[in-house]
């Protein structure tokens, strides 16, 4: 890192860039969540099922996120693993009204966690128990039980109930993610020989 | 789909009356609504929720106890003017808290029900109904019994003013101007009325009612006659209905019925397309629910049920999920809101503790003074002493605004206290000597922490009358106690009905003498429950009663100087005769008493008792066998060798024991009634048969209906 870049980083002029993977089954609301996090003038009006994947960017107070918004449809799910290496954080979206496919979500999550590119890296995972506005939606605690999140021991994780259409609950989740990334950066810098 | 609602507390105000909380209509689309609530201190509070905090919009100054709160406004505009009534005055506030109306209704009694519709104001005091238009007197009606609630069909859809009064004597009175159009009989004393779907349905004529004994119903008030749509029975013995509302909480497009009861139950009844209703949700609060509303207060787009309890807690049952975030770690994380709440409460508590300590020291010092008087803190008690139809017992419910420490019950008549499952209080019966001081019962209930409501069941004997006293001590400093008195009437197990069966063999008792209509009415009030204290209008009156224990009936007709009582039970007539003579002697009035005994009536009454007695005897017999049979079963390992009759007893043993426990002294009571009947029958003939009672008891021990009837005829 050059002196100027460092200076800019200190002064907060240049934001640090992070790559985030947004995963989840189809129709869980990944694109809607990302869309909702973008500034209001850049938001899309219509959201259609994602084909393959798309790359989106948005900024928070201290970080600039680059999100790989992956398609969750069955035939595209094998694309996910190609991007695992780049990911510095994962957002996993669950449709909390879809009790039937909760097991599918759990299966996909388990394969993700056991992937060699992910298994030994301490990357933060943020879960969104989305569509909490539905009357029959499961609570975030219930979702975390069904997905056996308590078994994740070596990675920091967090689950938030969210309503992506209204944007409720998203900020809390992204705040946590930011905090975790800042934390891991500190650790990285501490470990680097000066 | 099952409904999942989470309980959230919003704000606490003072003690509230029935129907004193409303939601103001939302401004704009889908925004949260404001809550207007009024309490016994006379304060009207209007608040909205912002990020979990109650933000007051306005708060009026304290005054007289507010008994109702209604919303109104010009017809066709949002109904957002707040009307409250206290004493005999009606006040109106705008949604901003500006008082624009203060109207003195000039009634002698205080208003306890009110309805507002445009410029029309309908108010009801205990027996009086008054209609004002632009504060000018329009119509007036004097009801025969206490008015509990009033509602008017919507003028916009019906096109005429149709006020409906809910009266204590189990009727809804439909008025036209100052005249009674017709009355509608309902299965219990109606306590609350509400328009169905808030607008009375398609024709605007549908009215929901809830009764004090927990029943619900829907009635269509048509121009000439009522049509009953449906009724919901109260089989589970839930409390009386205090408030109702219609709101689509299930989100299926049809408005559901929200019900709040005096035992704290909140229910949601869903209506499907064919008009059938099913219970969809039930939640129990620990205090009686005085107001219920459907709407959206806590967070926009999440519908909820807003309730107010007697002690003034405004809380919501919301569809919003409560725990929004979680992470790894064993302990349950508190949300930020909860944490700030805990911290705020802790700080407040510390401050208060210091203040109270200082105050207490000051009080201790000043209490040494010889001239000073220590004032007693006043607390309000919400009590109800009602007759339950199904088990012929009285239920006494007491509710205090703070936790009850203990309750002392004293009675000067023999009564049984029955167990109530809901009660967590510890009972201890003190021994009392009934001879010198007329004490038949002394019982103490020590309550568990935070019990504000206590329910007791009392069973009395007909003919034995007196008072039951309750001494209530709440957990307050300094400790004080309030006494409440309840009359146990001579014919305490009689309940008012609308009609009786005229074909039964009747005994008659006639009184002729120099008494006024008011006097004879006051004697009837003294003898029988559920009779209005006010002397009815007109020359003469007829009341019908039914004995809840035996099913026998009584007809009372009286006017000035003359009274006739008809019953198929000789004991009822005998009790009436004794009590009325005593009352007349007290007032030095000469009474001419004549009676006519129908010989068939005794056999008729015995036949009515027969199934109950037989059931009790059989039950007692079966229960006696249970222990022995159980021992056999344990020894042999199974019960296959037993005869089928015993096997069925073993199978039903838990149920039988439960039944037996539920009806203590039931058999003795029936024996007592038969003995009374026996003595009374011969008393009217002028014979004293007290010596033959032992013989009668012997016959009862080997009970057979025919031999009993024979004995009654022969002796």
CSV table of N, CA and C in Angstrom, one decimal, chain A residues 132-136 138-141 144 152-153 155-163 166 168-169 172-173 176, chain B residues 1-4 248-251 299-303 319-330 333 336:
chain,number,residue,atom,x,y,z
A,132,UNK,N,-40.1,-11.4,7.0
A,132,UNK,CA,-40.7,-11.6,8.3
A,132,UNK,C,-42.0,-10.9,8.4
A,133,UNK,N,-42.4,-10.1,7.4
A,133,UNK,CA,-43.7,-9.5,7.4
A,133,UNK,C,-44.9,-10.5,7.1
A,134,UNK,N,-44.5,-11.7,6.6
A,134,UNK,CA,-45.5,-12.7,6.4
A,134,UNK,C,-46.1,-13.1,7.7
A,135,UNK,N,-47.4,-13.4,7.7
A,135,UNK,CA,-48.1,-13.8,9.0
A,135,UNK,C,-47.6,-15.1,9.5
A,136,UNK,N,-47.2,-16.1,8.6
A,136,UNK,CA,-46.8,-17.4,9.1
A,136,UNK,C,-45.3,-17.5,9.1
A,138,UNK,N,-41.4,-17.7,10.3
A,138,UNK,CA,-40.8,-18.2,11.5
A,138,UNK,C,-39.9,-17.1,12.0
A,139,UNK,N,-39.7,-17.1,13.4
A,139,UNK,CA,-38.9,-16.1,14.0
A,139,UNK,C,-37.4,-16.4,13.7
A,140,UNK,N,-36.6,-15.4,13.9
A,140,UNK,CA,-35.2,-15.6,13.6
A,140,UNK,C,-34.6,-16.7,14.4
A,141,UNK,N,-35.0,-16.8,15.7
A,141,UNK,CA,-34.5,-17.8,16.6
A,141,UNK,C,-34.9,-19.2,16.1
A,144,UNK,N,-32.8,-20.1,13.1
A,144,UNK,CA,-31.4,-20.4,13.5
A,144,UNK,C,-31.4,-21.8,14.1
A,152,UNK,N,-22.1,-23.8,14.2
A,152,UNK,CA,-21.0,-23.0,13.5
A,152,UNK,C,-20.1,-22.4,14.7
A,153,UNK,N,-18.9,-23.0,14.8
A,153,UNK,CA,-18.1,-22.6,16.0
A,153,UNK,C,-17.0,-21.7,15.5
A,155,UNK,N,-16.6,-19.6,12.9
A,155,UNK,CA,-16.9,-18.4,12.2
A,155,UNK,C,-17.8,-17.5,12.9
A,156,UNK,N,-17.6,-16.2,12.9
A,156,UNK,CA,-18.6,-15.3,13.5
A,156,UNK,C,-19.9,-15.3,12.6
A,157,UNK,N,-21.0,-15.4,13.2
A,157,UNK,CA,-22.2,-15.3,12.5
A,157,UNK,C,-23.3,-14.5,13.2
A,158,UNK,N,-24.3,-14.1,12.5
A,158,UNK,CA,-25.3,-13.3,13.0
A,158,UNK,C,-26.6,-13.5,12.2
A,159,UNK,N,-27.7,-13.5,12.9
A,159,UNK,CA,-29.0,-13.7,12.1
A,159,UNK,C,-29.9,-12.5,12.4
A,160,UNK,N,-30.5,-11.9,11.4
A,160,UNK,CA,-31.4,-10.8,11.5
A,160,UNK,C,-32.7,-11.1,10.8
A,161,UNK,N,-33.8,-10.8,11.5
A,161,UNK,CA,-35.1,-10.9,10.8
A,161,UNK,C,-35.1,-9.6,9.9
A,162,UNK,N,-35.6,-9.8,8.7
A,162,UNK,CA,-35.7,-8.6,7.8
A,162,UNK,C,-36.9,-8.6,6.9
A,163,UNK,N,-37.2,-7.5,6.5
A,163,UNK,CA,-38.3,-7.3,5.5
A,163,UNK,C,-37.7,-6.5,4.3
A,166,UNK,N,-39.5,-3.5,2.6
A,166,UNK,CA,-39.6,-2.2,3.3
A,166,UNK,C,-38.2,-1.8,3.8
A,168,UNK,N,-36.6,-3.1,6.3
A,168,UNK,CA,-36.5,-3.2,7.8
A,168,UNK,C,-35.5,-4.3,8.2
A,169,UNK,N,-34.7,-4.0,9.1
A,169,UNK,CA,-33.8,-5.1,9.7
A,169,UNK,C,-32.5,-5.2,8.9
A,172,UNK,N,-29.3,-3.1,10.5
A,172,UNK,CA,-28.7,-3.8,11.7
A,172,UNK,C,-27.7,-4.9,11.2
A,173,UNK,N,-28.1,-5.6,10.2
A,173,UNK,CA,-27.3,-6.7,9.7
A,173,UNK,C,-26.0,-6.2,9.1
A,176,UNK,N,-23.5,-5.0,11.6
A,176,UNK,CA,-22.8,-6.0,12.2
A,176,UNK,C,-21.7,-6.5,11.3
B,1,UNK,N,-54.8,-21.7,9.3
B,1,UNK,CA,-53.6,-21.0,9.7
B,1,UNK,C,-53.8,-20.6,11.2
B,2,UNK,N,-52.8,-20.9,12.0
B,2,UNK,CA,-52.8,-20.5,13.4
B,2,UNK,C,-52.2,-19.1,13.5
B,3,UNK,N,-52.7,-18.4,14.5
B,3,UNK,CA,-52.3,-17.0,14.7
B,3,UNK,C,-51.3,-16.9,15.8
B,4,UNK,N,-50.3,-16.2,15.5
B,4,UNK,CA,-49.2,-16.0,16.5
B,4,UNK,C,-49.1,-14.6,16.9
B,248,UNK,N,-59.9,-7.2,11.2
B,248,UNK,CA,-59.4,-8.3,10.4
B,248,UNK,C,-57.9,-8.5,10.8
B,249,UNK,N,-57.8,-9.3,11.9
B,249,UNK,CA,-56.4,-9.5,12.4
B,249,UNK,C,-55.8,-10.7,11.7
B,250,UNK,N,-56.6,-11.7,11.2
B,250,UNK,CA,-56.1,-12.9,10.6
B,250,UNK,C,-55.6,-12.5,9.2
B,251,UNK,N,-56.1,-11.4,8.6
B,251,UNK,CA,-55.7,-11.0,7.3
B,251,UNK,C,-56.3,-11.8,6.2
B,299,UNK,N,-45.8,-0.7,15.4
B,299,UNK,CA,-45.0,-0.5,14.2
B,299,UNK,C,-45.8,-0.6,13.0
B,300,UNK,N,-45.6,0.3,12.0
B,300,UNK,CA,-46.5,0.3,10.9
B,300,UNK,C,-46.5,-1.0,10.1
B,301,UNK,N,-47.6,-1.3,9.5
B,301,UNK,CA,-47.9,-2.5,8.7
B,301,UNK,C,-48.0,-3.8,9.6
B,302,UNK,N,-47.7,-3.8,10.8
B,302,UNK,CA,-48.0,-4.9,11.7
B,302,UNK,C,-49.3,-4.7,12.4
B,303,UNK,N,-50.3,-5.4,12.1
B,303,UNK,CA,-51.6,-5.3,12.8
B,303,UNK,C,-51.5,-5.9,14.2
B,319,UNK,N,-48.6,-8.8,15.6
B,319,UNK,CA,-48.1,-9.8,14.7
B,319,UNK,C,-46.7,-9.7,14.4
B,320,UNK,N,-46.1,-8.6,15.0
B,320,UNK,CA,-44.7,-8.3,14.7
B,320,UNK,C,-43.8,-9.4,15.5
B,321,UNK,N,-42.8,-10.0,14.8
B,321,UNK,CA,-42.0,-10.9,15.6
B,321,UNK,C,-41.1,-10.2,16.6
B,322,UNK,N,-40.9,-10.8,17.7
B,322,UNK,CA,-40.2,-10.0,18.8
B,322,UNK,C,-38.7,-10.1,18.7
B,323,UNK,N,-38.2,-11.3,18.7
B,323,UNK,CA,-36.7,-11.4,18.7
B,323,UNK,C,-36.2,-11.3,17.2
B,324,UNK,N,-35.6,-10.2,16.9
B,324,UNK,CA,-35.2,-9.9,15.6
B,324,UNK,C,-33.8,-10.4,15.2
B,325,UNK,N,-32.9,-10.4,16.2
B,325,UNK,CA,-31.5,-10.7,15.9
B,325,UNK,C,-31.1,-11.8,16.9
B,326,UNK,N,-30.1,-12.6,16.4
B,326,UNK,CA,-29.5,-13.6,17.3
B,326,UNK,C,-28.1,-13.9,16.8
B,327,UNK,N,-27.3,-14.5,17.6
B,327,UNK,CA,-25.9,-14.8,17.1
B,327,UNK,C,-25.4,-16.0,17.9
B,328,UNK,N,-24.2,-16.4,17.8
B,328,UNK,CA,-23.7,-17.5,18.6
B,328,UNK,C,-23.6,-17.1,20.1
B,329,UNK,N,-23.5,-18.1,20.9
B,329,UNK,CA,-23.4,-17.8,22.3
B,329,UNK,C,-24.6,-18.4,23.0
B,330,UNK,N,-24.4,-18.8,24.3
B,330,UNK,CA,-25.4,-19.5,25.0
B,330,UNK,C,-26.6,-18.6,25.4
B,333,UNK,N,-29.7,-13.1,23.8
B,333,UNK,CA,-29.3,-11.7,23.8
B,333,UNK,C,-30.5,-10.8,24.0
B,336,UNK,N,-31.6,-4.2,22.0
B,336,UNK,CA,-31.2,-2.9,22.5
B,336,UNK,C,-32.3,-2.2,23.3
